[in-house]
Amino acid sequence: MIRKALLFAISSCLFFSVEAQLKSPEDFLGYKIGSRYTPHWKIVNYFNHVAANAPSMVKLQQYGQTNEGRTLLVTFVSSAENIQRLDAIRTNNLRLANLAKDKAAPIEENAPALVWMSYNVHGNETSSSEAALMTIWALVDPSNTKTKEWLKNTVVIIDPCINPDGRDRYVNWFNSVVGKNTNPLSISREHREPWPGGRSNHYNFDLNRDWAWQTQIESRQRVKLYNEWMPQIHVDYHEQGASQPYYFAPAAQPYHDVITQWQRDFQVTIGKNHAKYFDANGWLYFTKEVFDLLYPSYGDTYPTYNGAIGMTYEQGGGGGSGAAVINDEGDTLTLMDRATHHFTTSLSTIEISSLNAGRLVKEFRKYFNDAISGGIGEYKTYVIKNNAKDKERVGSLLELLNKNGIQYGTGSGVGKGYNYNSGKEESFSLNNDIVISALQPRSAMVKALFEPKTKLVDSATYDITAWALPYAYGLEGYASRERISTGGGAVAAVKVTNAETTYGYVIPWGGLQTVKTVGHLLQKGILLRYADHPFEINGNKFERGSVIILRTANQSFGNNLWAEVRKVADANNTQLYPVSTGFVDKGFDFGSGNVHPFKAPKVAMFTGEGIGSNAAGEIWHFMEQQIDYPVTLINVNDAARIDWSTIDVMIMPDGNYRFLSDKTATDAFKAWINKGGRVVAIDGAVGALSKAEFGIKLKKADDEKKDDKVSYDALKKFEDRERDYIPNMTPGSIFKVEMDNTHPLAYGYPNYYYTLKMDDNVYEFIKDGWNVGVIKKDNQVAGFVGSKLKNKLKDGLIFGAEDMGNGAITYITDNVMFRNFWENGKLMFCNAIFFVGQ
């Protein structure tokens, strides 16, 4: 007994000596939180300090790195008892969600609630990482007995900075321009953040739109960890305009209809708890406005569709606020104010979760039991046709499903359902096709991603209103009310085997892996050819755009040519079809004028001030990270300095092109095109070329052309002023585009394409060019389109090409690269780079 007491006394002394070394953020950093910005490395150091000096309560996990090599981490904070059995808590929580690998029964009684808090997803919305420092200290502070009570039945997971690259870009810039004392006047330079700003990550991506798509390395690493825990509560911290009060839950309409009544009600419970503290301090706030719960790839909706109470909190501030700014009311908003408000909602969220931990766990369990027993929504099965021609697109879709933990299999037989292409209920047959059942743990996510048409209870939404994956990936599919069995069939990854050849190879132009292979071969100096007509050889049919590799013109590689080609193809899992002759069975022989040689194009892209940073980032990331093809980034303000002879293809992302109003610069640009230069203009860049009187014109709506009609448009109700824009907008809807797939811009496509329409721009048909993609009447497929806009979005050009001397301009009027998740548009972009104008 004496020995046990002695051991306890020694261990207690050791514990308290370790805990006694624990420092507050102010003591550790040497300054008060909110008095200056904390760079990311200091945030990491403090969290490591807390984990090292409070090991009984805190476990730190580094889950990845950013593009620029900065640390991504989370900390788990709870009672000593919970931290000791942390992995068992995680496993049990997955059992509650029917997601554990084992089939053991979960323990619902006394299971702690998991509260995940994600700070600083937008790098220049900086106050929340400062609040994260305050929050973890409040949880581990030995003198704070209240938080210790909360941690008995909650595990708090803190990600102090989702976007370290963007945050440091902003913080480093601000620290370089601020004076000895901060200047709160909004006109001062410390409030004028330069392009591209700190909001986005290294590749200028908005990480708050990337949760479901996971195109970015930060998202992939974070969501993988998130899905290994599946918390009951998730909060995403943001900032908005400096003059805006604080926003917290409940969210605005529209809510997606997969959101349960419990999820809606508990948002109100949380909001009332926050209001209690804000009211006591005299701080303004608003709820139920602006920030809805519809688009599935936000930091609030993605967790919500995965069973959590997902919320966005918005503090007034952001990139234009610096360390202090005078708002519209004449008050000075400081960094300390902003951090304190986020800190307050952080603790309030943990408190109300602790008070309701049992109910949170119970409802969480019910949510996932309901998902597997009955499925969510009217459609019980989604079928994707596993056609050979769509092999690469299907592979990309399955990769997305894997990243989101969505279960699928294969099936054969017959069924009946909604045909995504025809828009009608039809019978169909299955032959080893992809089957996604709605009766699975992630049923809500399945419905949100696959339903043909998302229901809207309010058209005033914050983001796009259509994103169904069969349209985004360009795949044939059906949504069925029937329960179709997968038959236990798994989808096996197929590793290609490439046979040897002595004459040549053919590669069907089928997707991005093919593009990557072709790009790598071109960069090695291998001359390729492509066929502009279908042909048949050796019993195989090849469509337009098929790439042909012959020894002709590649003699310099000697006997190493075919080994080098196979090495590249094998690395990209690309099937090569060997041929022994240039004499085809059908079509044009390989020596025909309809088979064109092409070399590696030297590609550049306009970027910098005036260019949409997200638009440029989408292309930059795609070129570097997806197809691994070099691109030279040129600031658009340097247009007059360009040596155009060093460029074959110039990409113009969405943006303003002031150089087009300068005659000398425009003449040099046109001269380069006439000599053989090729332009790929996307989205707003097409409008810039139209204004500069290139060969494309914006189409006006039919009612705009009539001048003898009395208009009552000016008669408006004052109370409707914030909704008057709705009849004239489309926040993101899907239209069916009729394609001329004999043109190089449409190689690899059927005679249709589904475009995501983000604006009201449609262009007149090109008279002296090629109208490759057009919309006609009644081509809207899904999503919201304002009543006054419908008459304009018809009978116009969406994709086109125009010869100009020896060069060419490709007009891509919609953003086919949107957030890099609209997978089916990427091949068209590649066609514009590699084929159009050759």
PDB file of N, CA and C in Angstrom, residues 164-247:
ATOM      1  N   PRO A 164      -1.976  26.943 -45.184  1.00  0.00           N
ATOM      2  CA  PRO A 164      -0.773  27.667 -44.743  1.00  0.00           C
ATOM      3  C   PRO A 164      -0.093  28.474 -45.850  1.00  0.00           C
ATOM      4  N   ASP A 165      -0.096  27.980 -47.087  1.00  0.00           N
ATOM      5  CA  ASP A 165       0.560  28.720 -48.175  1.00  0.00           C
ATOM      6  C   ASP A 165      -0.126  30.059 -48.413  1.00  0.00           C
ATOM      7  N   GLY A 166      -1.456  30.054 -48.445  1.00  0.00           N
ATOM      8  CA  GLY A 166      -2.186  31.294 -48.642  1.00  0.00           C
ATOM      9  C   GLY A 166      -2.044  32.231 -47.458  1.00  0.00           C
ATOM     10  N   ARG A 167      -2.086  31.674 -46.241  1.00  0.00           N
ATOM     11  CA  ARG A 167      -1.955  32.513 -45.050  1.00  0.00           C
ATOM     12  C   ARG A 167      -0.592  33.202 -45.022  1.00  0.00           C
ATOM     13  N   ASP A 168       0.469  32.440 -45.247  1.00  0.00           N
ATOM     14  CA  ASP A 168       1.801  33.046 -45.207  1.00  0.00           C
ATOM     15  C   ASP A 168       2.012  34.034 -46.343  1.00  0.00           C
ATOM     16  N   ARG A 169       1.388  33.782 -47.502  1.00  0.00           N
ATOM     17  CA  ARG A 169       1.487  34.750 -48.596  1.00  0.00           C
ATOM     18  C   ARG A 169       0.930  36.095 -48.141  1.00  0.00           C
ATOM     19  N   TYR A 170      -0.225  36.033 -47.447  1.00  0.00           N
ATOM     20  CA  TYR A 170      -0.826  37.281 -46.969  1.00  0.00           C
ATOM     21  C   TYR A 170      -0.026  37.880 -45.814  1.00  0.00           C
ATOM     22  N   VAL A 171       0.303  37.071 -44.816  1.00  0.00           N
ATOM     23  CA  VAL A 171       0.984  37.587 -43.622  1.00  0.00           C
ATOM     24  C   VAL A 171       2.348  38.162 -43.980  1.00  0.00           C
ATOM     25  N   ASN A 172       3.101  37.467 -44.821  1.00  0.00           N
ATOM     26  CA  ASN A 172       4.422  37.973 -45.214  1.00  0.00           C
ATOM     27  C   ASN A 172       4.293  39.285 -45.979  1.00  0.00           C
ATOM     28  N   TRP A 173       3.286  39.358 -46.856  1.00  0.00           N
ATOM     29  CA  TRP A 173       3.089  40.623 -47.582  1.00  0.00           C
ATOM     30  C   TRP A 173       2.712  41.737 -46.612  1.00  0.00           C
ATOM     31  N   PHE A 174       1.748  41.461 -45.721  1.00  0.00           N
ATOM     32  CA  PHE A 174       1.293  42.512 -44.808  1.00  0.00           C
ATOM     33  C   PHE A 174       2.437  43.012 -43.929  1.00  0.00           C
ATOM     34  N   ASN A 175       3.217  42.084 -43.400  1.00  0.00           N
ATOM     35  CA  ASN A 175       4.317  42.490 -42.532  1.00  0.00           C
ATOM     36  C   ASN A 175       5.373  43.298 -43.281  1.00  0.00           C
ATOM     37  N   SER A 176       5.415  43.118 -44.612  1.00  0.00           N
ATOM     38  CA  SER A 176       6.414  43.849 -45.398  1.00  0.00           C
ATOM     39  C   SER A 176       5.968  45.272 -45.729  1.00  0.00           C
ATOM     40  N   VAL A 177       4.683  45.573 -45.599  1.00  0.00           N
ATOM     41  CA  VAL A 177       4.195  46.906 -45.995  1.00  0.00           C
ATOM     42  C   VAL A 177       3.643  47.721 -44.832  1.00  0.00           C
ATOM     43  N   VAL A 178       3.358  47.079 -43.688  1.00  0.00           N
ATOM     44  CA  VAL A 178       2.804  47.822 -42.573  1.00  0.00           C
ATOM     45  C   VAL A 178       3.902  48.664 -41.926  1.00  0.00           C
ATOM     46  N   GLY A 179       3.505  49.818 -41.425  1.00  0.00           N
ATOM     47  CA  GLY A 179       4.456  50.692 -40.752  1.00  0.00           C
ATOM     48  C   GLY A 179       4.650  50.316 -39.294  1.00  0.00           C
ATOM     49  N   LYS A 180       5.319  51.202 -38.567  1.00  0.00           N
ATOM     50  CA  LYS A 180       5.535  50.963 -37.141  1.00  0.00           C
ATOM     51  C   LYS A 180       4.203  50.816 -36.417  1.00  0.00           C
ATOM     52  N   ASN A 181       3.237  51.615 -36.847  1.00  0.00           N
ATOM     53  CA  ASN A 181       1.871  51.530 -36.317  1.00  0.00           C
ATOM     54  C   ASN A 181       0.920  51.223 -37.472  1.00  0.00           C
ATOM     55  N   THR A 182      -0.028  50.339 -37.216  1.00  0.00           N
ATOM     56  CA  THR A 182      -0.972  50.007 -38.279  1.00  0.00           C
ATOM     57  C   THR A 182      -1.855  51.205 -38.609  1.00  0.00           C
ATOM     58  N   ASN A 183      -2.249  51.322 -39.868  1.00  0.00           N
ATOM     59  CA  ASN A 183      -3.076  52.433 -40.331  1.00  0.00           C
ATOM     60  C   ASN A 183      -4.468  51.884 -40.654  1.00  0.00           C
ATOM     61  N   PRO A 184      -5.495  52.329 -39.934  1.00  0.00           N
ATOM     62  CA  PRO A 184      -6.831  51.763 -40.151  1.00  0.00           C
ATOM     63  C   PRO A 184      -7.573  52.324 -41.351  1.00  0.00           C
ATOM     64  N   LEU A 185      -7.013  53.337 -42.027  1.00  0.00           N
ATOM     65  CA  LEU A 185      -7.692  53.885 -43.201  1.00  0.00           C
ATOM     66  C   LEU A 185      -7.651  52.867 -44.335  1.00  0.00           C
ATOM     67  N   SER A 186      -8.809  52.569 -44.894  1.00  0.00           N
ATOM     68  CA  SER A 186      -8.886  51.505 -45.897  1.00  0.00           C
ATOM     69  C   SER A 186      -8.127  51.832 -47.171  1.00  0.00           C
ATOM     70  N   ILE A 187      -7.805  53.113 -47.401  1.00  0.00           N
ATOM     71  CA  ILE A 187      -7.091  53.495 -48.604  1.00  0.00           C
ATOM     72  C   ILE A 187      -5.592  53.253 -48.470  1.00  0.00           C
ATOM     73  N   SER A 188      -5.109  53.039 -47.260  1.00  0.00           N
ATOM     74  CA  SER A 188      -3.670  52.847 -47.076  1.00  0.00           C
ATOM     75  C   SER A 188      -3.228  51.539 -47.710  1.00  0.00           C
ATOM     76  N   ARG A 189      -1.961  51.471 -48.099  1.00  0.00           N
ATOM     77  CA  ARG A 189      -1.490  50.336 -48.908  1.00  0.00           C
ATOM     78  C   ARG A 189      -1.570  49.003 -48.182  1.00  0.00           C
ATOM     79  N   GLU A 190      -1.539  49.002 -46.852  1.00  0.00           N
ATOM     80  CA  GLU A 190      -1.616  47.739 -46.122  1.00  0.00           C
ATOM     81  C   GLU A 190      -2.987  47.087 -46.245  1.00  0.00           C
ATOM     82  N   HIS A 191      -3.955  47.827 -46.826  1.00  0.00           N
ATOM     83  CA  HIS A 191      -5.280  47.270 -47.085  1.00  0.00           C
ATOM     84  C   HIS A 191      -5.488  46.972 -48.570  1.00  0.00           C
ATOM     85  N   ARG A 192      -4.436  47.079 -49.378  1.00  0.00           N
ATOM     86  CA  ARG A 192      -4.548  46.862 -50.824  1.00  0.00           C
ATOM     87  C   ARG A 192      -3.678  45.665 -51.217  1.00  0.00           C
ATOM     88  N   GLU A 193      -4.202  44.500 -50.965  1.00  0.00           N
ATOM     89  CA  GLU A 193      -3.471  43.257 -51.196  1.00  0.00           C
ATOM     90  C   GLU A 193      -3.226  43.038 -52.693  1.00  0.00           C
ATOM     91  N   PRO A 194      -2.009  42.709 -53.087  1.00  0.00           N
ATOM     92  CA  PRO A 194      -1.721  42.523 -54.512  1.00  0.00           C
ATOM     93  C   PRO A 194      -2.200  41.164 -55.035  1.00  0.00           C
ATOM     94  N   TRP A 195      -2.285  41.062 -56.358  1.00  0.00           N
ATOM     95  CA  TRP A 195      -2.667  39.812 -57.035  1.00  0.00           C
ATOM     96  C   TRP A 195      -1.643  38.731 -56.692  1.00  0.00           C
ATOM     97  N   PRO A 196      -2.032  37.480 -56.496  1.00  0.00           N
ATOM     98  CA  PRO A 196      -3.402  36.939 -56.538  1.00  0.00           C
ATOM     99  C   PRO A 196      -4.101  36.974 -55.185  1.00  0.00           C
ATOM    100  N   GLY A 197      -3.478  37.606 -54.187  1.00  0.00           N
ATOM    101  CA  GLY A 197      -4.060  37.622 -52.855  1.00  0.00           C
ATOM    102  C   GLY A 197      -3.766  36.334 -52.111  1.00  0.00           C
ATOM    103  N   GLY A 198      -4.031  36.354 -50.821  1.00  0.00           N
ATOM    104  CA  GLY A 198      -3.740  35.182 -49.994  1.00  0.00           C
ATOM    105  C   GLY A 198      -4.895  34.231 -49.814  1.00  0.00           C
ATOM    106  N   ARG A 199      -6.038  34.530 -50.426  1.00  0.00           N
ATOM    107  CA  ARG A 199      -7.230  33.702 -50.228  1.00  0.00           C
ATOM    108  C   ARG A 199      -6.993  32.247 -50.627  1.00  0.00           C
ATOM    109  N   SER A 200      -6.352  32.047 -51.748  1.00  0.00           N
ATOM    110  CA  SER A 200      -6.242  30.710 -52.340  1.00  0.00           C
ATOM    111  C   SER A 200      -4.941  30.029 -51.947  1.00  0.00           C
ATOM    112  N   ASN A 201      -4.802  28.771 -52.367  1.00  0.00           N
ATOM    113  CA  ASN A 201      -3.579  28.027 -52.069  1.00  0.00           C
ATOM    114  C   ASN A 201      -2.497  28.334 -53.115  1.00  0.00           C
ATOM    115  N   HIS A 202      -1.461  27.537 -53.157  1.00  0.00           N
ATOM    116  CA  HIS A 202      -0.339  27.781 -54.070  1.00  0.00           C
ATOM    117  C   HIS A 202      -0.793  27.906 -55.518  1.00  0.00           C
ATOM    118  N   TYR A 203      -1.724  27.031 -55.917  1.00  0.00           N
ATOM    119  CA  TYR A 203      -2.201  27.027 -57.303  1.00  0.00           C
ATOM    120  C   TYR A 203      -3.434  27.920 -57.488  1.00  0.00           C
ATOM    121  N   ASN A 204      -3.633  28.848 -56.573  1.00  0.00           N
ATOM    122  CA  ASN A 204      -4.737  29.812 -56.674  1.00  0.00           C
ATOM    123  C   ASN A 204      -6.104  29.132 -56.647  1.00  0.00           C
ATOM    124  N   PHE A 205      -6.214  28.033 -55.914  1.00  0.00           N
ATOM    125  CA  PHE A 205      -7.492  27.335 -55.753  1.00  0.00           C
ATOM    126  C   PHE A 205      -8.168  27.757 -54.467  1.00  0.00           C
ATOM    127  N   ASP A 206      -9.476  27.865 -54.533  1.00  0.00           N
ATOM    128  CA  ASP A 206     -10.279  28.119 -53.354  1.00  0.00           C
ATOM    129  C   ASP A 206     -10.541  26.776 -52.675  1.00  0.00           C
ATOM    130  N   LEU A 207      -9.846  26.518 -51.577  1.00  0.00           N
ATOM    131  CA  LEU A 207      -9.951  25.214 -50.923  1.00  0.00           C
ATOM    132  C   LEU A 207     -11.322  24.980 -50.296  1.00  0.00           C
ATOM    133  N   ASN A 208     -12.090  26.032 -50.091  1.00  0.00           N
ATOM    134  CA  ASN A 208     -13.420  25.848 -49.523  1.00  0.00           C
ATOM    135  C   ASN A 208     -14.428  25.349 -50.544  1.00  0.00           C
ATOM    136  N   ARG A 209     -14.041  25.266 -51.805  1.00  0.00           N
ATOM    137  CA  ARG A 209     -14.916  24.682 -52.839  1.00  0.00           C
ATOM    138  C   ARG A 209     -14.420  23.299 -53.260  1.00  0.00           C
ATOM    139  N   ASP A 210     -13.486  22.720 -52.515  1.00  0.00           N
ATOM    140  CA  ASP A 210     -12.768  21.533 -52.995  1.00  0.00           C
ATOM    141  C   ASP A 210     -12.951  20.308 -52.107  1.00  0.00           C
ATOM    142  N   TRP A 211     -13.827  20.365 -51.119  1.00  0.00           N
ATOM    143  CA  TRP A 211     -13.961  19.243 -50.192  1.00  0.00           C
ATOM    144  C   TRP A 211     -14.359  17.950 -50.898  1.00  0.00           C
ATOM    145  N   ALA A 212     -15.367  17.993 -51.742  1.00  0.00           N
ATOM    146  CA  ALA A 212     -15.830  16.769 -52.415  1.00  0.00           C
ATOM    147  C   ALA A 212     -14.904  16.372 -53.555  1.00  0.00           C
ATOM    148  N   TRP A 213     -14.413  17.367 -54.313  1.00  0.00           N
ATOM    149  CA  TRP A 213     -13.655  17.060 -55.535  1.00  0.00           C
ATOM    150  C   TRP A 213     -12.206  16.695 -55.219  1.00  0.00           C
ATOM    151  N   GLN A 214     -11.647  17.282 -54.187  1.00  0.00           N
ATOM    152  CA  GLN A 214     -10.292  16.950 -53.736  1.00  0.00           C
ATOM    153  C   GLN A 214      -9.276  17.008 -54.872  1.00  0.00           C
ATOM    154  N   THR A 215      -9.326  18.086 -55.626  1.00  0.00           N
ATOM    155  CA  THR A 215      -8.339  18.270 -56.696  1.00  0.00           C
ATOM    156  C   THR A 215      -6.998  18.731 -56.143  1.00  0.00           C
ATOM    157  N   GLN A 216      -6.994  19.293 -54.932  1.00  0.00           N
ATOM    158  CA  GLN A 216      -5.781  19.869 -54.357  1.00  0.00           C
ATOM    159  C   GLN A 216      -5.180  18.970 -53.278  1.00  0.00           C
ATOM    160  N   ILE A 217      -3.871  19.048 -53.152  1.00  0.00           N
ATOM    161  CA  ILE A 217      -3.165  18.158 -52.223  1.00  0.00           C
ATOM    162  C   ILE A 217      -3.604  18.387 -50.787  1.00  0.00           C
ATOM    163  N   GLU A 218      -3.878  19.664 -50.418  1.00  0.00           N
ATOM    164  CA  GLU A 218      -4.337  19.938 -49.059  1.00  0.00           C
ATOM    165  C   GLU A 218      -5.672  19.253 -48.795  1.00  0.00           C
ATOM    166  N   SER A 219      -6.569  19.323 -49.765  1.00  0.00           N
ATOM    167  CA  SER A 219      -7.895  18.718 -49.604  1.00  0.00           C
ATOM    168  C   SER A 219      -7.805  17.203 -49.504  1.00  0.00           C
ATOM    169  N   ARG A 220      -7.027  16.594 -50.371  1.00  0.00           N
ATOM    170  CA  ARG A 220      -6.928  15.130 -50.382  1.00  0.00           C
ATOM    171  C   ARG A 220      -6.424  14.605 -49.042  1.00  0.00           C
ATOM    172  N   GLN A 221      -5.384  15.253 -48.525  1.00  0.00           N
ATOM    173  CA  GLN A 221      -4.807  14.790 -47.260  1.00  0.00           C
ATOM    174  C   GLN A 221      -5.760  15.025 -46.092  1.00  0.00           C
ATOM    175  N   ARG A 222      -6.434  16.181 -46.091  1.00  0.00           N
ATOM    176  CA  ARG A 222      -7.329  16.523 -44.991  1.00  0.00           C
ATOM    177  C   ARG A 222      -8.584  15.653 -44.995  1.00  0.00           C
ATOM    178  N   VAL A 223      -9.211  15.506 -46.162  1.00  0.00           N
ATOM    179  CA  VAL A 223     -10.473  14.760 -46.223  1.00  0.00           C
ATOM    180  C   VAL A 223     -10.243  13.279 -45.935  1.00  0.00           C
ATOM    181  N   LYS A 224      -9.095  12.774 -46.324  1.00  0.00           N
ATOM    182  CA  LYS A 224      -8.762  11.381 -45.991  1.00  0.00           C
ATOM    183  C   LYS A 224      -8.779  11.188 -44.476  1.00  0.00           C
ATOM    184  N   LEU A 225      -8.136  12.116 -43.759  1.00  0.00           N
ATOM    185  CA  LEU A 225      -8.135  12.034 -42.301  1.00  0.00           C
ATOM    186  C   LEU A 225      -9.537  12.259 -41.740  1.00  0.00           C
ATOM    187  N   TYR A 226     -10.244  13.227 -42.284  1.00  0.00           N
ATOM    188  CA  TYR A 226     -11.602  13.516 -41.814  1.00  0.00           C
ATOM    189  C   TYR A 226     -12.477  12.265 -41.890  1.00  0.00           C
ATOM    190  N   ASN A 227     -12.397  11.562 -43.009  1.00  0.00           N
ATOM    191  CA  ASN A 227     -13.240  10.383 -43.201  1.00  0.00           C
ATOM    192  C   ASN A 227     -12.780   9.193 -42.371  1.00  0.00           C
ATOM    193  N   GLU A 228     -11.612   9.287 -41.759  1.00  0.00           N
ATOM    194  CA  GLU A 228     -11.177   8.260 -40.817  1.00  0.00           C
ATOM    195  C   GLU A 228     -11.715   8.525 -39.411  1.00  0.00           C
ATOM    196  N   TRP A 229     -12.334   9.711 -39.212  1.00  0.00           N
ATOM    197  CA  TRP A 229     -12.870  10.082 -37.901  1.00  0.00           C
ATOM    198  C   TRP A 229     -14.379  10.313 -37.927  1.00  0.00           C
ATOM    199  N   MET A 230     -14.893  11.005 -38.930  1.00  0.00           N
ATOM    200  CA  MET A 230     -16.325  11.261 -39.083  1.00  0.00           C
ATOM    201  C   MET A 230     -16.932  11.933 -37.844  1.00  0.00           C
ATOM    202  N   PRO A 231     -16.594  13.188 -37.585  1.00  0.00           N
ATOM    203  CA  PRO A 231     -17.085  13.878 -36.389  1.00  0.00           C
ATOM    204  C   PRO A 231     -18.582  14.158 -36.444  1.00  0.00           C
ATOM    205  N   GLN A 232     -19.138  14.438 -35.262  1.00  0.00           N
ATOM    206  CA  GLN A 232     -20.550  14.821 -35.179  1.00  0.00           C
ATOM    207  C   GLN A 232     -20.745  16.317 -35.439  1.00  0.00           C
ATOM    208  N   ILE A 233     -19.699  17.120 -35.195  1.00  0.00           N
ATOM    209  CA  ILE A 233     -19.757  18.566 -35.386  1.00  0.00           C
ATOM    210  C   ILE A 233     -18.560  18.986 -36.231  1.00  0.00           C
ATOM    211  N   HIS A 234     -18.810  19.863 -37.203  1.00  0.00           N
ATOM    212  CA  HIS A 234     -17.692  20.466 -37.936  1.00  0.00           C
ATOM    213  C   HIS A 234     -17.971  21.948 -38.152  1.00  0.00           C
ATOM    214  N   VAL A 235     -16.945  22.766 -37.857  1.00  0.00           N
ATOM    215  CA  VAL A 235     -17.044  24.211 -38.047  1.00  0.00           C
ATOM    216  C   VAL A 235     -15.949  24.672 -38.988  1.00  0.00           C
ATOM    217  N   ASP A 236     -16.323  25.522 -39.938  1.00  0.00           N
ATOM    218  CA  ASP A 236     -15.405  26.093 -40.920  1.00  0.00           C
ATOM    219  C   ASP A 236     -15.362  27.602 -40.687  1.00  0.00           C
ATOM    220  N   TYR A 237     -14.172  28.126 -40.363  1.00  0.00           N
ATOM    221  CA  TYR A 237     -14.041  29.530 -39.949  1.00  0.00           C
ATOM    222  C   TYR A 237     -13.625  30.425 -41.111  1.00  0.00           C
ATOM    223  N   HIS A 238     -14.351  31.546 -41.252  1.00  0.00           N
ATOM    224  CA  HIS A 238     -14.147  32.458 -42.377  1.00  0.00           C
ATOM    225  C   HIS A 238     -14.188  33.907 -41.913  1.00  0.00           C
ATOM    226  N   GLU A 239     -13.920  34.802 -42.888  1.00  0.00           N
ATOM    227  CA  GLU A 239     -14.148  36.225 -42.687  1.00  0.00           C
ATOM    228  C   GLU A 239     -14.826  36.789 -43.925  1.00  0.00           C
ATOM    229  N   GLN A 240     -15.567  37.868 -43.717  1.00  0.00           N
ATOM    230  CA  GLN A 240     -16.304  38.530 -44.788  1.00  0.00           C
ATOM    231  C   GLN A 240     -15.966  40.019 -44.754  1.00  0.00           C
ATOM    232  N   GLY A 241     -16.764  40.848 -45.401  1.00  0.00           N
ATOM    233  CA  GLY A 241     -16.488  42.273 -45.454  1.00  0.00           C
ATOM    234  C   GLY A 241     -16.362  42.894 -44.074  1.00  0.00           C
ATOM    235  N   ALA A 242     -15.451  43.871 -43.950  1.00  0.00           N
ATOM    236  CA  ALA A 242     -15.123  44.448 -42.648  1.00  0.00           C
ATOM    237  C   ALA A 242     -16.327  45.087 -41.965  1.00  0.00           C
ATOM    238  N   SER A 243     -17.329  45.518 -42.725  1.00  0.00           N
ATOM    239  CA  SER A 243     -18.486  46.182 -42.135  1.00  0.00           C
ATOM    240  C   SER A 243     -19.630  45.222 -41.823  1.00  0.00           C
ATOM    241  N   GLN A 244     -19.413  43.933 -42.068  1.00  0.00           N
ATOM    242  CA  GLN A 244     -20.454  42.945 -41.796  1.00  0.00           C
ATOM    243  C   GLN A 244     -20.382  42.465 -40.351  1.00  0.00           C
ATOM    244  N   PRO A 245     -21.520  42.304 -39.680  1.00  0.00           N
ATOM    245  CA  PRO A 245     -21.512  41.686 -38.352  1.00  0.00           C
ATOM    246  C   PRO A 245     -21.110  40.217 -38.466  1.00  0.00           C
ATOM    247  N   TYR A 246     -21.019  39.560 -37.350  1.00  0.00           N
ATOM    248  CA  TYR A 246     -20.645  38.145 -37.320  1.00  0.00           C
ATOM    249  C   TYR A 246     -21.817  37.295 -37.812  1.00  0.00           C
ATOM    250  N   TYR A 247     -21.496  36.252 -38.578  1.00  0.00           N
ATOM    251  CA  TYR A 247     -22.526  35.292 -39.013  1.00  0.00           C
ATOM    252  C   TYR A 247     -22.259  33.935 -38.374  1.00  0.00           C
TER     253      TYR A 247
END
